[in-house]
Structure formats: C-alpha cells, structure tokens
mmCIF file of C-alpha atoms in Angstrom:
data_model
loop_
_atom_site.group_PDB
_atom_site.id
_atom_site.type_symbol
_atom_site.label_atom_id
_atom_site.label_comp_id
_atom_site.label_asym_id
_atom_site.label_seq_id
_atom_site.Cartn_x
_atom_site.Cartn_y
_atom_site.Cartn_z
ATOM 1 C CA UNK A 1 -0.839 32.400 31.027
ATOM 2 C CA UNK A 2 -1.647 32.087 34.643
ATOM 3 C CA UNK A 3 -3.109 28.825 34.309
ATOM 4 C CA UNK A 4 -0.006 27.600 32.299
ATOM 5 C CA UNK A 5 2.023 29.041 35.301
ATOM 6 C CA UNK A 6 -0.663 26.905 37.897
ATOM 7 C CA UNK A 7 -0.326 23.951 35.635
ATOM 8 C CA UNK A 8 3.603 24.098 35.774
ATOM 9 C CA UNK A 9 3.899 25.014 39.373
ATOM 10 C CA UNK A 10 1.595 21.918 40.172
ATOM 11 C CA UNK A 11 3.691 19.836 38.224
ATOM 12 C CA UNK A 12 6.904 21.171 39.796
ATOM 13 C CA UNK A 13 5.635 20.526 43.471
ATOM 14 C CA UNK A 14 3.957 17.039 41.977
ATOM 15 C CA UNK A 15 7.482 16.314 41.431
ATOM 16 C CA UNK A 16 9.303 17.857 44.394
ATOM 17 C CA UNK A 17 7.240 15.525 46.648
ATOM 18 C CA UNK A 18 7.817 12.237 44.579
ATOM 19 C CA UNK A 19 11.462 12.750 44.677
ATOM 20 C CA UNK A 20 11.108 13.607 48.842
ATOM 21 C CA UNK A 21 9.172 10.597 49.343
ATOM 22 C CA UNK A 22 11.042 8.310 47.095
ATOM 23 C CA UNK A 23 14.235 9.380 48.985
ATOM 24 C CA UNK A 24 12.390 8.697 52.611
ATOM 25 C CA UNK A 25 11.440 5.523 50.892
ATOM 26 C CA UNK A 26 14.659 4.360 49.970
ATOM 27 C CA UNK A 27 16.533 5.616 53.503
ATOM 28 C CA UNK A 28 14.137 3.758 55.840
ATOM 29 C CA UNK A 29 13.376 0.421 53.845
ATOM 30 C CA UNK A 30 16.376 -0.409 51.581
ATOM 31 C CA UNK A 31 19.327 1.490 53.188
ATOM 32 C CA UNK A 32 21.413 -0.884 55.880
ATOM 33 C CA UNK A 33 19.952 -0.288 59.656
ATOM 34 C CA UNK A 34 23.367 -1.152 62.186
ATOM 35 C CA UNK A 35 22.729 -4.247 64.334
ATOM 36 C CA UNK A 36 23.831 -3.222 67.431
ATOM 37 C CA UNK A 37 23.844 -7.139 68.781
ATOM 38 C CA UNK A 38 27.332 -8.826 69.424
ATOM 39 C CA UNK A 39 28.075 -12.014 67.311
ATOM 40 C CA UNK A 40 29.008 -13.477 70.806
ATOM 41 C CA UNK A 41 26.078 -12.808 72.335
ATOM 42 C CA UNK A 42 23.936 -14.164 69.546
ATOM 43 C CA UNK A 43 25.940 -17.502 69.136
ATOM 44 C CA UNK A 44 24.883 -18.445 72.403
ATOM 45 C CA UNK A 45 21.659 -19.997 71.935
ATOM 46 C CA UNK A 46 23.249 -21.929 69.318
ATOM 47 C CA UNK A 47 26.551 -22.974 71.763
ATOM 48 C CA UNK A 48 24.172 -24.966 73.934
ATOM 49 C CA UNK A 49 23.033 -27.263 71.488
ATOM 50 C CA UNK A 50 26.632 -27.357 69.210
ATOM 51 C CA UNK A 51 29.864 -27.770 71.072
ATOM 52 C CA UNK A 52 32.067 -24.627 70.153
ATOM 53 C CA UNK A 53 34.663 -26.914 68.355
ATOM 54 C CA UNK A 54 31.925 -27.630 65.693
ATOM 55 C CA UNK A 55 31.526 -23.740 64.959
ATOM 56 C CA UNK A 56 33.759 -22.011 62.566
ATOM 57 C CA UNK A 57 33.028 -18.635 60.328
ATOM 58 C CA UNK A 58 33.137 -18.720 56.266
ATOM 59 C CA UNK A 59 33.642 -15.858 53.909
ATOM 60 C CA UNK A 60 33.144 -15.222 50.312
ATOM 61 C CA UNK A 61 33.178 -12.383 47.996
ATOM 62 C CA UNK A 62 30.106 -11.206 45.580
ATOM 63 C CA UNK A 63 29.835 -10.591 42.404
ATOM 64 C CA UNK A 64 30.338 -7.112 42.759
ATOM 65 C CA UNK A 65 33.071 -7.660 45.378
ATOM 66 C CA UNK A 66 31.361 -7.517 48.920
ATOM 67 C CA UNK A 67 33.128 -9.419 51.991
ATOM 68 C CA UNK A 68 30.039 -11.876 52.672
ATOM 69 C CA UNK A 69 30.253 -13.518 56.508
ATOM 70 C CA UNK A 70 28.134 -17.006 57.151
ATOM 71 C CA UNK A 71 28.521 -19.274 60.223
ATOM 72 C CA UNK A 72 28.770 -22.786 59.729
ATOM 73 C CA UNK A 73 27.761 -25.491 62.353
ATOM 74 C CA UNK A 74 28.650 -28.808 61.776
ATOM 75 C CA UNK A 75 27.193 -32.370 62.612
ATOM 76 C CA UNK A 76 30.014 -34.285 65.043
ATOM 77 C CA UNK A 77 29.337 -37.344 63.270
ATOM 78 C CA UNK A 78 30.317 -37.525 59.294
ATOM 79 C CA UNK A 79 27.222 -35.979 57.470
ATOM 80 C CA UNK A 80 26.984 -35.153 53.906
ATOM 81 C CA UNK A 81 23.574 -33.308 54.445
ATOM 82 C CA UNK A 82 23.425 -29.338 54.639
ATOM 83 C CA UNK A 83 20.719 -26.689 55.609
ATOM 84 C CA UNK A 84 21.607 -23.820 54.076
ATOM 85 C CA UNK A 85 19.237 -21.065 56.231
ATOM 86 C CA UNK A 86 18.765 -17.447 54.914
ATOM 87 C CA UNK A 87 17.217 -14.602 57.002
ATOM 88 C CA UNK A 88 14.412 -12.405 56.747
ATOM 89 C CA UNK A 89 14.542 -8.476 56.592
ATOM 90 C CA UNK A 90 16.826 -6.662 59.250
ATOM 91 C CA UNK A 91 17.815 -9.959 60.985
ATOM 92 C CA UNK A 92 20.994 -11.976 60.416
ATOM 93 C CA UNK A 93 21.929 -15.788 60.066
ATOM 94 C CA UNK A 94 22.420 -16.366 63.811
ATOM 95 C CA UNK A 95 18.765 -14.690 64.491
ATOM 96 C CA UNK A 96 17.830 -18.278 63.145
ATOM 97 C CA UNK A 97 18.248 -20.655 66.162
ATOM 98 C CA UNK A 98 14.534 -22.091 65.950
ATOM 99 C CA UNK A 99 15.281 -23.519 62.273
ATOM 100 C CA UNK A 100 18.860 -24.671 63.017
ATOM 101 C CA UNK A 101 17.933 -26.389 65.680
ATOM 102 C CA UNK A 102 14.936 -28.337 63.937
ATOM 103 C CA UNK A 103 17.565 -29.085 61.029
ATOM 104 C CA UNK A 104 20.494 -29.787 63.249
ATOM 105 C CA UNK A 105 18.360 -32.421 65.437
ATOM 106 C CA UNK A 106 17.520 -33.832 61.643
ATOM 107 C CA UNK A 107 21.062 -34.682 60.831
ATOM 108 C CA UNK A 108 22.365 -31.855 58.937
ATOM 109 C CA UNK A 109 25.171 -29.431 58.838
ATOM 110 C CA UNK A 110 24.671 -26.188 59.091
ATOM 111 C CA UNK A 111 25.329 -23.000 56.471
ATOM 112 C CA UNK A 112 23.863 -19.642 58.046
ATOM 113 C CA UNK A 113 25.254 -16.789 56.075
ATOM 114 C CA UNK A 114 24.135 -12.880 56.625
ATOM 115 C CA UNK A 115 22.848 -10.981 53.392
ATOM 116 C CA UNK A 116 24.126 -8.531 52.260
ATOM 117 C CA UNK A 117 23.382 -4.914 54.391
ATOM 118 C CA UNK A 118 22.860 -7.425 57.220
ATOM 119 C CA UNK A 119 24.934 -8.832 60.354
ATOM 120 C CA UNK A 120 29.156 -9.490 59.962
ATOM 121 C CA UNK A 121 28.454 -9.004 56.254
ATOM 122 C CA UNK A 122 28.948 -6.036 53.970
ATOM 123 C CA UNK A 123 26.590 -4.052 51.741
ATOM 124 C CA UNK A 124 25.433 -0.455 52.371
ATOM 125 C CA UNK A 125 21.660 -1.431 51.028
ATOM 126 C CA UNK A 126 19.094 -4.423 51.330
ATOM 127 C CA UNK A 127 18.412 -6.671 48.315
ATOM 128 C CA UNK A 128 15.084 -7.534 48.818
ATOM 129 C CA UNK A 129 15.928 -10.956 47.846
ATOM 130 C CA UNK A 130 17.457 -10.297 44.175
ATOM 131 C CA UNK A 131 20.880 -9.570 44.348
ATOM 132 C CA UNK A 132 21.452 -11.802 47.688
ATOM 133 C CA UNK A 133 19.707 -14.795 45.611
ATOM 134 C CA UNK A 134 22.998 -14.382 43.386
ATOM 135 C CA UNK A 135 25.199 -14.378 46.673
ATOM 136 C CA UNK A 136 23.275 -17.602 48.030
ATOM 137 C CA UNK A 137 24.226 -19.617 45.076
ATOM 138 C CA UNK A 138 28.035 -18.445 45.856
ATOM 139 C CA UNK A 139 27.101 -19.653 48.972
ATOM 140 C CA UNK A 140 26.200 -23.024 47.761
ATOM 141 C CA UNK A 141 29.393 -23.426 45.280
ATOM 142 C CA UNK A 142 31.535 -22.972 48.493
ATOM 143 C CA UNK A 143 29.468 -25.480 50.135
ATOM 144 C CA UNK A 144 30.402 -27.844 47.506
ATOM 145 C CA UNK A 145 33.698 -26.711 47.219
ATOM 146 C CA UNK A 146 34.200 -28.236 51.413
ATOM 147 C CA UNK A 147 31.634 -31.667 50.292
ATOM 148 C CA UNK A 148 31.384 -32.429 46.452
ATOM 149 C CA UNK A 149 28.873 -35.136 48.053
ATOM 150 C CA UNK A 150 26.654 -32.722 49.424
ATOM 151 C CA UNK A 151 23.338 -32.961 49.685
ATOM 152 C CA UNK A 152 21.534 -29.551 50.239
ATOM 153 C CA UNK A 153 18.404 -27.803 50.871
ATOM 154 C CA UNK A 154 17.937 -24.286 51.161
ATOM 155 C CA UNK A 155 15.576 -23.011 53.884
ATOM 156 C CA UNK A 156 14.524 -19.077 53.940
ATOM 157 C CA UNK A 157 12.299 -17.053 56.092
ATOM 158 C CA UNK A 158 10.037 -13.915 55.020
ATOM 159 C CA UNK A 159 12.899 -11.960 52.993
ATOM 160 C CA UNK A 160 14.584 -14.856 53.087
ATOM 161 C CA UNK A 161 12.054 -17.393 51.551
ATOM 162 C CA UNK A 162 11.988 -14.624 48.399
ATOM 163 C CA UNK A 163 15.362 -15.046 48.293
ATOM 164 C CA UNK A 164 15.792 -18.850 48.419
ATOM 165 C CA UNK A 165 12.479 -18.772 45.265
ATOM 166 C CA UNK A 166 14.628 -16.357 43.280
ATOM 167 C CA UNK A 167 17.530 -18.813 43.741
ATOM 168 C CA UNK A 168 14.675 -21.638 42.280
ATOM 169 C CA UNK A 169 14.661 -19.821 38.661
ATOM 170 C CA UNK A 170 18.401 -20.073 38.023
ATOM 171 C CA UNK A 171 20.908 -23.139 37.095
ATOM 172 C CA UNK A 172 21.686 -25.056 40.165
ATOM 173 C CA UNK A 173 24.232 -27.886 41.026
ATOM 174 C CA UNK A 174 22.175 -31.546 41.609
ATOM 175 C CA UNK A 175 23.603 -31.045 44.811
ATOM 176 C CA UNK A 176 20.490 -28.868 45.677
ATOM 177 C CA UNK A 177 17.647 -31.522 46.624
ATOM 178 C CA UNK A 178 15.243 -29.229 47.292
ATOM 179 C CA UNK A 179 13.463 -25.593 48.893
ATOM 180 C CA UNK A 180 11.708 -24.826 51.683
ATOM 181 C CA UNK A 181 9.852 -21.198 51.904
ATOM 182 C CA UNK A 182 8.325 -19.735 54.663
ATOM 183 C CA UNK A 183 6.335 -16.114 54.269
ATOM 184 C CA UNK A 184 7.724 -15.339 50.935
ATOM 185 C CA UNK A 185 6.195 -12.173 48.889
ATOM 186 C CA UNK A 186 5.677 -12.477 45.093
ATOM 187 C CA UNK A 187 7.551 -9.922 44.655
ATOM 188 C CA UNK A 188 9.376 -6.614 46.467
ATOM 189 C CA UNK A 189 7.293 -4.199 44.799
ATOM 190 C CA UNK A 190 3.959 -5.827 46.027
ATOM 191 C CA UNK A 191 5.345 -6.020 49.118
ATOM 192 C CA UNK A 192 6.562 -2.611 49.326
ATOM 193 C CA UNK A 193 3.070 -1.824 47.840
ATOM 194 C CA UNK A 194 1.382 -3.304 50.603
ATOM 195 C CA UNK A 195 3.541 -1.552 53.234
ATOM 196 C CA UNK A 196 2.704 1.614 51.819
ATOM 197 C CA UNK A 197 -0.989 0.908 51.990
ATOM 198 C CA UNK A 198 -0.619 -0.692 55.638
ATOM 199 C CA UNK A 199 1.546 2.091 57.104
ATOM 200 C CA UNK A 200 1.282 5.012 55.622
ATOM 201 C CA UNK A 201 -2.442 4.608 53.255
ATOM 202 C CA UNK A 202 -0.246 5.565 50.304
ATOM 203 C CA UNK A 203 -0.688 3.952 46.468
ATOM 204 C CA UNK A 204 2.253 2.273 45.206
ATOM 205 C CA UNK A 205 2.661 5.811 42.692
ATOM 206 C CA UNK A 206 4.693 7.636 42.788
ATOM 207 C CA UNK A 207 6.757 6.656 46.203
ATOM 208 C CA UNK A 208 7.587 3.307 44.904
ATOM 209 C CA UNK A 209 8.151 3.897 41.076
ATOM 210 C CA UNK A 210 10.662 7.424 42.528
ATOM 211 C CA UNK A 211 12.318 4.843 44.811
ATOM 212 C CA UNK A 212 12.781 2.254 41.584
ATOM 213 C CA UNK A 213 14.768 5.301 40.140
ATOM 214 C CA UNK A 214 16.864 6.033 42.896
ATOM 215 C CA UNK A 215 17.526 2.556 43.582
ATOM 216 C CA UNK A 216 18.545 1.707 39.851
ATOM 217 C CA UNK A 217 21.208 4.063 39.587
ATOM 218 C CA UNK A 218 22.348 3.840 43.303
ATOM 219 C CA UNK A 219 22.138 -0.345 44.304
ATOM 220 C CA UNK A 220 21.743 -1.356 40.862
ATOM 221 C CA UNK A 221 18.272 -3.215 40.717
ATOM 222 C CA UNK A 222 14.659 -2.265 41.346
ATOM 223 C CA UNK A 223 11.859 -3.537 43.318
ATOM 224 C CA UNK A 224 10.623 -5.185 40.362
ATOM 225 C CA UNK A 225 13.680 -7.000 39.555
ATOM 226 C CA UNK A 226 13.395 -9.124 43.024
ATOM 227 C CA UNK A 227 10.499 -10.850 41.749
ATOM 228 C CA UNK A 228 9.628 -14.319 43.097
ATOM 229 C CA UNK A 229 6.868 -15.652 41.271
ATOM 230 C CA UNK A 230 8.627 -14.920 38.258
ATOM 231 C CA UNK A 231 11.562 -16.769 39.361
ATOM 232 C CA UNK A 232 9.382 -20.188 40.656
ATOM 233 C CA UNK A 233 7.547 -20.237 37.061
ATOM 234 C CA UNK A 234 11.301 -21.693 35.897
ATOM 235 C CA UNK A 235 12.124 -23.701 38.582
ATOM 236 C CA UNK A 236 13.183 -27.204 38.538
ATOM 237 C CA UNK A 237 13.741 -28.016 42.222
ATOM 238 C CA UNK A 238 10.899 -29.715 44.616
ATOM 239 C CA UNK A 239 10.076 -27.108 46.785
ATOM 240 C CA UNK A 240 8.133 -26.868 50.373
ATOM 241 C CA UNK A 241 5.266 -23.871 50.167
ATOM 242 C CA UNK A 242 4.633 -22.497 53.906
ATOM 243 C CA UNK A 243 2.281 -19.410 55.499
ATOM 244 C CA UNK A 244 0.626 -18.707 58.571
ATOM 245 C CA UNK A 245 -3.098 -17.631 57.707
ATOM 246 C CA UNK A 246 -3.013 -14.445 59.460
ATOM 247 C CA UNK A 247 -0.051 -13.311 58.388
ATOM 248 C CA UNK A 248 -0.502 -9.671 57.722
ATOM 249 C CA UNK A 249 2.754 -8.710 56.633
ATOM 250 C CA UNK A 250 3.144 -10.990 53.901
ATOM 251 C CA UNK A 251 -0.424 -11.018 53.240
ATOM 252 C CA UNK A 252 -1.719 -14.715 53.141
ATOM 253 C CA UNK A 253 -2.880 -14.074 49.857
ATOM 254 C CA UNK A 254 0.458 -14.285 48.216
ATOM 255 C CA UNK A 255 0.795 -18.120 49.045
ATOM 256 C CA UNK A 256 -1.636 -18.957 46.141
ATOM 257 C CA UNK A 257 -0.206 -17.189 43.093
ATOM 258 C CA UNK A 258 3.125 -18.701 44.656
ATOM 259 C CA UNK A 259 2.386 -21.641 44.732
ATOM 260 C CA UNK A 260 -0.073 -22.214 41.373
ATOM 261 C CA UNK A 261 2.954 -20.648 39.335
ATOM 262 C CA UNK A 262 5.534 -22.682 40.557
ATOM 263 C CA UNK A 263 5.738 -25.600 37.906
ATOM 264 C CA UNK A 264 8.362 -28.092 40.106
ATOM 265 C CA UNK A 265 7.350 -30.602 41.869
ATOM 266 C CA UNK A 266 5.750 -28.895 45.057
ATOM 267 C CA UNK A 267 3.747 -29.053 48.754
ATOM 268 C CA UNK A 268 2.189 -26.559 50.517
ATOM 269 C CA UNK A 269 1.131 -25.885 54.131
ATOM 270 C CA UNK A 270 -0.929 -23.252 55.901
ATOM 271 C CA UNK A 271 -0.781 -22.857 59.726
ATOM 272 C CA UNK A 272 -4.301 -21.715 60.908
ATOM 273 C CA UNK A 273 -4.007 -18.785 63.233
ATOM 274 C CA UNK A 274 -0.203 -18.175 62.952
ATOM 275 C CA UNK A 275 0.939 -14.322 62.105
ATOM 276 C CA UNK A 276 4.034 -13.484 60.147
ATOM 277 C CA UNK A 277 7.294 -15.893 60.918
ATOM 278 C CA UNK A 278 5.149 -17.959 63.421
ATOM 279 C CA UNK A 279 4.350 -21.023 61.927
ATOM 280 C CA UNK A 280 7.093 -22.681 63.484
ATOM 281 C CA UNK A 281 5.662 -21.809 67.074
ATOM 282 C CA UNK A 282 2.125 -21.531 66.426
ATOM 283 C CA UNK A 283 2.430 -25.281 65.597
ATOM 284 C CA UNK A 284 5.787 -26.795 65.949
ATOM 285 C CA UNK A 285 5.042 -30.498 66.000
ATOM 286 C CA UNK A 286 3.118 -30.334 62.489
ATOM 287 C CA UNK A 287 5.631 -27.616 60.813
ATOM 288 C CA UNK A 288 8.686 -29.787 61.762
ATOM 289 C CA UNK A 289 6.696 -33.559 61.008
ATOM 290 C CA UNK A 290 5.514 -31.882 57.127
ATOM 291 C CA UNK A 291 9.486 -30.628 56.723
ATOM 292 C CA UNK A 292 11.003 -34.069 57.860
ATOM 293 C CA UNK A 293 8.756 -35.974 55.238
ATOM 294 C CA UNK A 294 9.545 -33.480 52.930
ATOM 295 C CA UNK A 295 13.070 -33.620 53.156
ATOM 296 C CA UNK A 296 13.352 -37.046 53.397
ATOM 297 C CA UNK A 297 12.174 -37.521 50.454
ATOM 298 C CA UNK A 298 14.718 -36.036 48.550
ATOM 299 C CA UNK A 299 17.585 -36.098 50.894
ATOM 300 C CA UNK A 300 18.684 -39.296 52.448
#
C-alpha cells in the first residue's frame, strides 16, 4: 500500500513539474515580448537610403482575423520586382535594413511586414514560422493585388527563413520566382529541443511535449506543426540555401537535411566562420554576388 501511495505521489509531482515547466516554456519562448523601439526611430536607417515619399504602411487581416502591419518601400523608378523580407524571432520588419538595402540597391521594391506577436502587428503569441507562413502568402496576394506583373522573391532570416520554407510547401501564384533562406531550423520542435539542451541541459520530454499541449488548445498549433523540412520536400519554387558554419543557434547541422530534402530546383552556401544571422557581414561581397546570380536568374 505504501509503495502504491510512493508510486502515485511520484507520478503526481512527475506531473506537477511537467505542467510548471511547460507553462515557463510557453511564457518565455512563444508568448509576445513588447518592443519597446519607436517605428520612427527604426525607419531611420532606412530614410537615408529611400526618400520618405517612397515609404507608405500596408495592412491586412489573417485568417483568424489579426490586424497585420508591413512597411513597403518602393523603387522611384517603375519596377515590377519585389523583396518580400520576413524577420527572425523577437525582431520586426524594419530590424531588416542590411537585406533591404542589398535588395533595394538590386532594383526591387520593398514588402517588410511584422509577424504576428511582433512589431505594429497583432498576435498575443509567436508562430514559430507556421501560422505566419499562412499570413506571408496573404502578404503576397496583396502584393499582387497593387502589381498583377509582379515578380517576387521571398527572403527570410532565422525564424524567418522557416517561415518563408513553410510558405515553399503550399500553392503559390507564378508570381513567386523564387526563396532565399538564411539560418532556417528543420523544424520548431528541434529547435526548441536544442534550446533546451543549450540553456537549460534539459531533454526535449516532458517541457516541450507539456508546452505542445498548452500551445494546442491556447495558439492553436504545436511545435511540430511548424515544420520546415516537411514543407521543402513539396516545394516547387527554386530556392537559395544559406548558413554560417558556426552558427550555434541554428546548429549548422540543420543546413544538410534542409537542403537534401528539398526536391526544387536549389543552391546552397555556407559562410566559413560566420555565427547565427552573420553571413551577411562575415562576408558581404560573396553573400550579396551568390544572391544577385541567384536572383537573376529567375527574376529579370
């Protein structure tokens, strides 16, 4: 009897501590975090390289009816070419000056919208990439909506590179020419995974599967559901492979599977030396040369 009574009082604190740390999981990693920057003050950077005139804010609604805010910077000169960037975790479109820039210089209007939970846009939780891939293809009907002729490629960063290879497994217009990924995770849950291991020297169980559960019934997807590599094993769209190989964040590793799955036409680089996000300043003159071949070969 007393060992029943261990047995169920092990199980009952077992569980007690899966539902604590699932909850702790969910508050700090998925739940919005308030960015405390001004729009004005992060438009600057941008307003010295595109006259204010040329700057003008779009909004759309989601699929589950969230006001969406994107900023969109356009060539002075008639263009029917479009960069549509997409941020990584807890940053916003305008955080994205390097890659605007490098695209802007290239010719092509400018779409830089905030995910959901992030920026001018609303959302009380993070998608991880799967519900904001859904909200990027809104983005691109609007696009076409302003330019039927457009030509677009979609450019993402860490959080936002899994977002832009979700986007690659689902119907697109012709108007998107093709995807460029930067520091992309297979998926949220090996991400999350890894994080777990990195920061706290935790297995993925129970935290993660607790967090699953609380994050089904209160965002309405999972960690599994935002699942890259799934998503690139049905895509149809050329797409641009890119990771620093010391990026510890996104572990390197998770270029490989990424890239062997993906059955499109595809490219990949790897920046020696560069850590997570950096490839574009560990080695600027080769990152931008290998996008403006790729791009130019689908885009004229």
């Amino acid at each position: 009897m007393k060992r029943s009574h261990k047995l169920f009082a092990a199980a009952g604190a077992f569980t007690l501590a899966s539902v604590v740390t699932g909850q702790y999981f969910h508050h700090r990693f998925v739940k919005r975090v308030p960015d405390p920057r001004p729009p004005e003050e992060l438009l600057e950077p941008w307003t010295s390289m595109i006259s204010p005139n040329n700057i003008t804010s779009w909004e759309i609604q989601s699929f589950d009816d969230l006001q969406l805010k994107a900023y969109y910077f356009n060539r002075p000169e008639k263009s029917h070419k479009y960069a549509i960037l997409v941020h990584g975790y807890h940053d916003r479109g305008l955080g994205m000056t390097d890659y605007g820039r490098g695209f802007y210089q290239h010719g092509y209007n400018l779409l830089v919208p905030d995910l959901r939970g992030h920026g001018e846009s609303e959302g009380h939780y993070i998608g991880f990439g799967w519900h904001d891939h859904r909200d990027v293809i809104r983005w691109i009907y609007r696009l076409i909506e302003e330019d039927p002729s457009a030509s677009i490629v979609l450019f993402g960063l860490s959080m936002g590179a899994a977002t832009v290879m979700m986007v690659s497994g689902d119907p697109l217009p012709p108007n998107v020419k093709c995807i460029i990924e930067d520091c992309g995770y297979t998926s949220a849950w090996a991400e999350c995974a890894e994080q777990l291991h990195v920061q706290f020297k935790l297995p993925p169980f129970p935290v993660l599967n607790m967090a699953n559960l609380i994050m089904r019934f209160t965002d309405h997807y999972t960690l599994r559901d935002a699942n890259a590599i799934r998503q690139v094993a049905k895509s149809i769209t050329p797409m641009l492979f890119i990771h620093g190989e010391e990026d510890t964040f996104v572990p390197y590793a998770m270029l490989a599977p990424l890239y062997e799955t993906a059955t499109c036409e595809k490219q990949k680089l790897s920046i020696p030396g560069a850590g997570h996000a950096q490839c574009v300043r560990q080695a600027p003159e080769l990152y931008w040369k290998t996008i403006r071949a790729f791009v130019d070969k689908y885009i004229d």
